[in-house]
Tab-separated table of C-alpha atoms in Angstrom:
chain	number	residue	atom	x	y	z
A	1	MET	CA	-29.494	172.181	19.670
A	2	ASN	CA	-25.813	172.752	18.824
A	3	ASN	CA	-24.889	170.723	15.733
A	4	ILE	CA	-21.408	172.154	15.249
A	5	GLU	CA	-18.958	169.461	14.126
A	6	PRO	CA	-16.279	168.879	16.776
A	7	THR	CA	-12.765	169.872	15.785
A	8	ASN	CA	-9.982	167.327	15.424
A	9	LEU	CA	-8.503	168.684	18.638
A	10	ALA	CA	-11.803	168.090	20.449
A	11	LYS	CA	-11.977	164.527	19.125
A	12	ILE	CA	-8.539	163.722	20.498
A	13	GLU	CA	-9.354	165.376	23.818
A	14	GLY	CA	-12.601	163.417	24.063
A	15	LEU	CA	-10.812	160.105	23.498
A	16	LEU	CA	-8.215	161.002	26.115
A	17	PHE	CA	-10.990	161.802	28.597
A	18	ILE	CA	-12.959	158.609	27.981
A	19	SER	CA	-9.833	156.419	28.230
A	20	GLY	CA	-9.464	157.404	31.890
A	21	ASP	CA	-6.434	156.569	33.993
A	22	GLU	CA	-5.321	153.806	31.656
A	23	GLY	CA	-4.788	156.237	28.815
A	24	ILE	CA	-4.793	155.511	25.101
A	25	THR	CA	-1.962	154.692	22.719
A	26	LEU	CA	-0.942	156.718	19.705
A	27	GLY	CA	-1.786	153.709	17.550
A	28	ASP	CA	-5.315	153.430	18.939
A	29	LEU	CA	-5.888	157.160	18.482
A	30	SER	CA	-4.896	156.729	14.851
A	31	LYS	CA	-7.133	153.682	14.334
A	32	ILE	CA	-10.184	155.346	15.870
A	33	THR	CA	-9.851	158.740	14.195
A	34	GLY	CA	-8.214	157.738	10.935
A	35	PHE	CA	-5.643	160.509	11.455
A	36	MET	CA	-1.961	160.027	10.662
A	37	LYS	CA	0.206	159.562	13.751
A	38	LEU	CA	2.265	162.638	12.915
A	39	ALA	CA	-0.907	164.749	12.819
A	40	ILE	CA	-2.045	163.300	16.154
A	41	LEU	CA	1.309	164.129	17.747
A	42	GLY	CA	0.806	167.723	16.631
A	43	LEU	CA	-2.672	167.811	18.176
A	44	LEU	CA	-1.369	166.270	21.397
A	45	GLN	CA	1.332	168.923	21.615
A	46	ARG	CA	-1.292	171.652	21.160
A	47	LEU	CA	-3.353	170.200	24.009
A	48	LYS	CA	-0.291	169.869	26.227
A	49	THR	CA	0.688	173.493	25.609
A	50	ARG	CA	-2.886	174.719	26.145
A	51	TYR	CA	-3.149	172.977	29.532
A	52	GLU	CA	0.267	174.172	30.685
A	53	ASN	CA	-0.337	177.814	29.738
A	54	ASP	CA	-3.916	178.132	30.992
A	55	PRO	CA	-4.107	178.807	34.758
A	56	ASN	CA	-7.858	178.152	34.589
A	57	SER	CA	-7.330	174.600	33.354
A	58	ALA	CA	-7.031	171.784	35.894
A	59	LEU	CA	-5.533	169.347	33.399
A	60	VAL	CA	-2.130	168.181	32.219
A	61	LEU	CA	-1.320	165.742	29.423
A	62	LEU	CA	1.016	162.925	30.448
A	63	ASN	CA	2.576	160.159	28.416
A	64	SER	CA	4.487	156.965	29.078
A	65	GLY	CA	6.002	155.788	25.843
A	66	ASP	CA	3.261	156.061	23.237
A	67	THR	CA	0.396	155.940	25.783
A	68	TYR	CA	-1.207	159.287	26.624
A	69	ARG	CA	-3.608	160.205	29.438
A	70	LEU	CA	-5.152	163.218	31.099
A	71	ALA	CA	-4.441	164.003	34.751
A	72	THR	CA	-5.021	166.871	37.151
A	73	LYS	CA	-2.253	169.339	37.890
A	74	HIS	CA	-0.048	168.618	40.891
A	75	GLU	CA	-1.054	171.917	42.498
A	76	LEU	CA	-4.602	170.589	42.838
A	77	SER	CA	-3.557	167.558	44.897
A	78	PRO	CA	-4.905	168.915	48.238
A	79	ILE	CA	-8.395	169.638	46.906
A	80	ILE	CA	-8.518	166.388	44.924
A	81	LYS	CA	-7.517	164.445	48.031
A	82	HIS	CA	-10.232	166.209	50.017
A	83	TYR	CA	-12.795	165.335	47.352
A	84	PHE	CA	-12.089	161.638	47.735
A	85	GLU	CA	-11.997	161.792	51.531
A	86	VAL	CA	-15.292	163.622	52.041
A	87	PRO	CA	-17.586	160.952	50.459
A	88	LEU	CA	-16.323	158.325	52.922
A	89	THR	CA	-19.162	159.240	55.308
A	90	ILE	CA	-21.800	159.297	52.565
A	91	PRO	CA	-23.825	156.149	51.684
A	92	LEU	CA	-22.985	154.453	48.414
A	93	THR	CA	-24.862	156.003	45.501
A	94	ARG	CA	-26.664	153.969	42.853
A	95	ALA	CA	-23.777	154.516	40.421
A	96	LEU	CA	-21.211	153.302	42.966
A	97	LEU	CA	-23.323	150.279	43.883
A	98	GLU	CA	-23.785	149.430	40.214
A	99	VAL	CA	-20.048	149.467	39.518
A	100	LEU	CA	-19.371	147.554	42.731
A	101	ALA	CA	-21.938	144.916	41.810
A	102	ILE	CA	-20.529	144.403	38.318
A	103	VAL	CA	-17.026	143.941	39.687
A	104	ALA	CA	-18.273	141.582	42.401
A	105	TYR	CA	-19.918	139.241	39.895
A	106	ARG	CA	-17.532	139.546	36.957
A	107	GLN	CA	-14.113	140.011	38.567
A	108	PRO	CA	-11.404	140.345	37.515
A	109	ILE	CA	-12.730	142.883	35.052
A	110	THR	CA	-11.407	145.923	33.188
A	111	ARG	CA	-12.887	149.405	33.231
A	112	LEU	CA	-13.839	149.164	29.567
A	113	GLU	CA	-15.785	145.956	30.247
A	114	ILE	CA	-17.604	147.721	33.094
A	115	ASP	CA	-18.328	150.660	30.788
A	116	ASP	CA	-19.750	148.286	28.154
A	117	ILE	CA	-22.149	146.748	30.670
A	118	ARG	CA	-23.263	150.092	32.132
A	119	GLY	CA	-23.253	152.087	28.925
A	120	VAL	CA	-21.481	154.984	30.654
A	121	GLN	CA	-17.956	155.890	31.747
A	122	SER	CA	-16.960	154.497	35.157
A	123	SER	CA	-13.532	155.942	35.988
A	124	GLY	CA	-14.774	158.277	38.729
A	125	SER	CA	-16.821	155.560	40.422
A	126	LEU	CA	-13.897	153.140	40.348
A	127	GLN	CA	-11.607	155.707	41.981
A	128	LYS	CA	-14.116	156.442	44.738
A	129	LEU	CA	-14.634	152.741	45.456
A	130	MET	CA	-10.879	152.196	45.610
A	131	VAL	CA	-10.478	155.114	48.036
A	132	ARG	CA	-13.126	153.501	50.235
A	133	GLY	CA	-11.170	150.248	50.109
A	134	LEU	CA	-14.032	148.290	48.520
A	135	LEU	CA	-12.172	147.687	45.241
A	136	ASP	CA	-8.556	147.183	44.279
A	137	THR	CA	-6.534	146.423	41.161
A	138	HIS	CA	-5.156	142.946	40.584
A	139	GLY	CA	-2.655	143.098	37.767
A	140	ARG	CA	-3.306	144.039	34.156
A	141	LEU	CA	-4.990	142.308	31.245
A	142	ASP	CA	-2.578	140.966	28.645
A	143	ALA	CA	-4.099	143.023	25.843
A	144	PRO	CA	-3.330	146.280	23.993
A	145	GLY	CA	-2.969	149.090	26.504
A	146	ARG	CA	-2.647	146.537	29.349
A	147	PRO	CA	-5.749	147.801	31.224
A	148	PHE	CA	-6.049	147.322	34.976
A	149	LEU	CA	-8.104	144.417	36.295
A	150	TYR	CA	-10.435	145.338	39.166
A	151	VAL	CA	-11.464	143.050	42.035
A	152	THR	CA	-13.350	143.381	45.315
A	153	THR	CA	-11.554	143.432	48.666
A	154	ASP	CA	-12.038	141.939	52.126
A	155	SER	CA	-13.609	145.257	53.091
A	156	PHE	CA	-16.276	144.605	50.457
A	157	LEU	CA	-17.085	141.279	52.117
A	158	ASP	CA	-17.255	142.963	55.534
A	159	TYR	CA	-19.477	145.760	54.188
A	160	PHE	CA	-22.073	143.266	52.945
A	161	GLY	CA	-21.641	140.752	55.765
A	162	LEU	CA	-20.197	138.026	53.539
A	163	SER	CA	-17.586	135.458	54.460
A	164	SER	CA	-16.784	134.764	50.788
A	165	LEU	CA	-17.947	135.687	47.303
A	166	LYS	CA	-19.754	132.349	47.118
A	167	GLU	CA	-22.415	133.867	49.400
A	168	LEU	CA	-23.403	136.490	46.812
A	169	PRO	CA	-27.045	136.067	45.720
A	170	PRO	CA	-27.459	134.444	42.286
A	171	LEU	CA	-28.154	136.726	39.358
A	172	ALA	CA	-31.803	136.720	38.313
A	173	LYS	CA	-32.504	134.521	35.273
A	174	GLN	CA	-28.777	134.232	34.606
A	175	GLU	CA	-29.272	131.019	32.653
A	176	ASP	CA	-31.570	132.787	30.182
A	177	LEU	CA	-29.223	135.676	29.445
A	178	ASP	CA	-26.454	136.121	26.920
A	179	LEU	CA	-23.513	138.279	27.955
A	180	ASP	CA	-24.710	140.925	25.494
A	181	ASP	CA	-28.037	141.156	27.349
A	182	MET	CA	-26.463	141.899	30.722
A	183	ASN	CA	-26.632	145.437	32.065
A	184	GLY	CA	-25.887	147.257	35.286
A	185	ASP	CA	-29.374	146.720	36.690
A	186	LEU	CA	-28.965	142.932	36.661
A	187	PHE	CA	-25.926	143.059	38.919
A	188	LEU	CA	-27.225	145.965	40.996
A	189	GLU	CA	-30.486	144.225	41.882
A	190	ALA	CA	-28.638	141.139	43.092
A	191	LEU	CA	-26.264	143.161	45.268
A	192	GLN	CA	-29.104	145.298	46.621
A	193	ALA	CA	-30.883	142.090	47.635
A	194	ARG	CA	-27.849	141.204	49.720
A	195	GLN	CA	-27.678	144.735	51.124
A	196	LYS	CA	-31.334	144.556	52.170
A	197	GLN	CA	-30.770	141.170	53.797
A	198	GLN	CA	-27.762	142.556	55.648
A	199	GLU	CA	-29.806	145.512	56.938
A	200	GLU	CA	-32.572	143.182	58.094
A	201	GLU	CA	-30.084	140.943	59.889
A	202	ASN	CA	-28.525	143.947	61.617
A	203	GLY	CA	-31.983	145.188	62.588
A	204	THR	CA	-32.916	141.803	64.011
A	205	SER	CA	-29.652	141.638	65.922
A	206	THR	CA	-30.182	145.131	67.347
A	207	LYS	CA	-33.752	144.342	68.425
A	208	GLY	CA	-32.589	141.128	70.015
A	209	ASN	CA	-30.081	143.014	72.129
A	210	GLY	CA	-32.608	145.638	73.219
């Protein structure tokens, strides 16, 4: 097993990656790493230069004010667009359903809150669900970094045969759980119960018309 200590540059790059589309502020980078802001600016410039000069790198470093985020190079737009279009014909994976379920029951909710519940990073799943039209953003949280708030859409209701969110199945043993005890499985199981019911209803309808 590789036990090599990550470099300061790698630490900054890792934080940029995990912060996703919302990015991370210079102040937060300093708080998390303990590095001086001037030193972080130097590391950020090194990353920016590395990405720009390496034709084998897909990344660029962008900033708006003191908030920095990673993005893919503009030249990759066609292939990135194709990536998001292709899965539209593929059934929702467990990871996508898990993220969708958490948003459905806890909306409006930020990506970091979703990550806390799942224990893994959710940026890619959120993007795919937004491309499919099942999720959307609804403003930003009034907090440092102003993260996006995610909500379900009318297409989500149509997908699961719901007329409103009030028809979502109740969470199992919700009254016995603290927020800290909640995980992705809790929300996923409830949404899968609705999905199974929807499939059974469609099957019954199809048989009835046969």
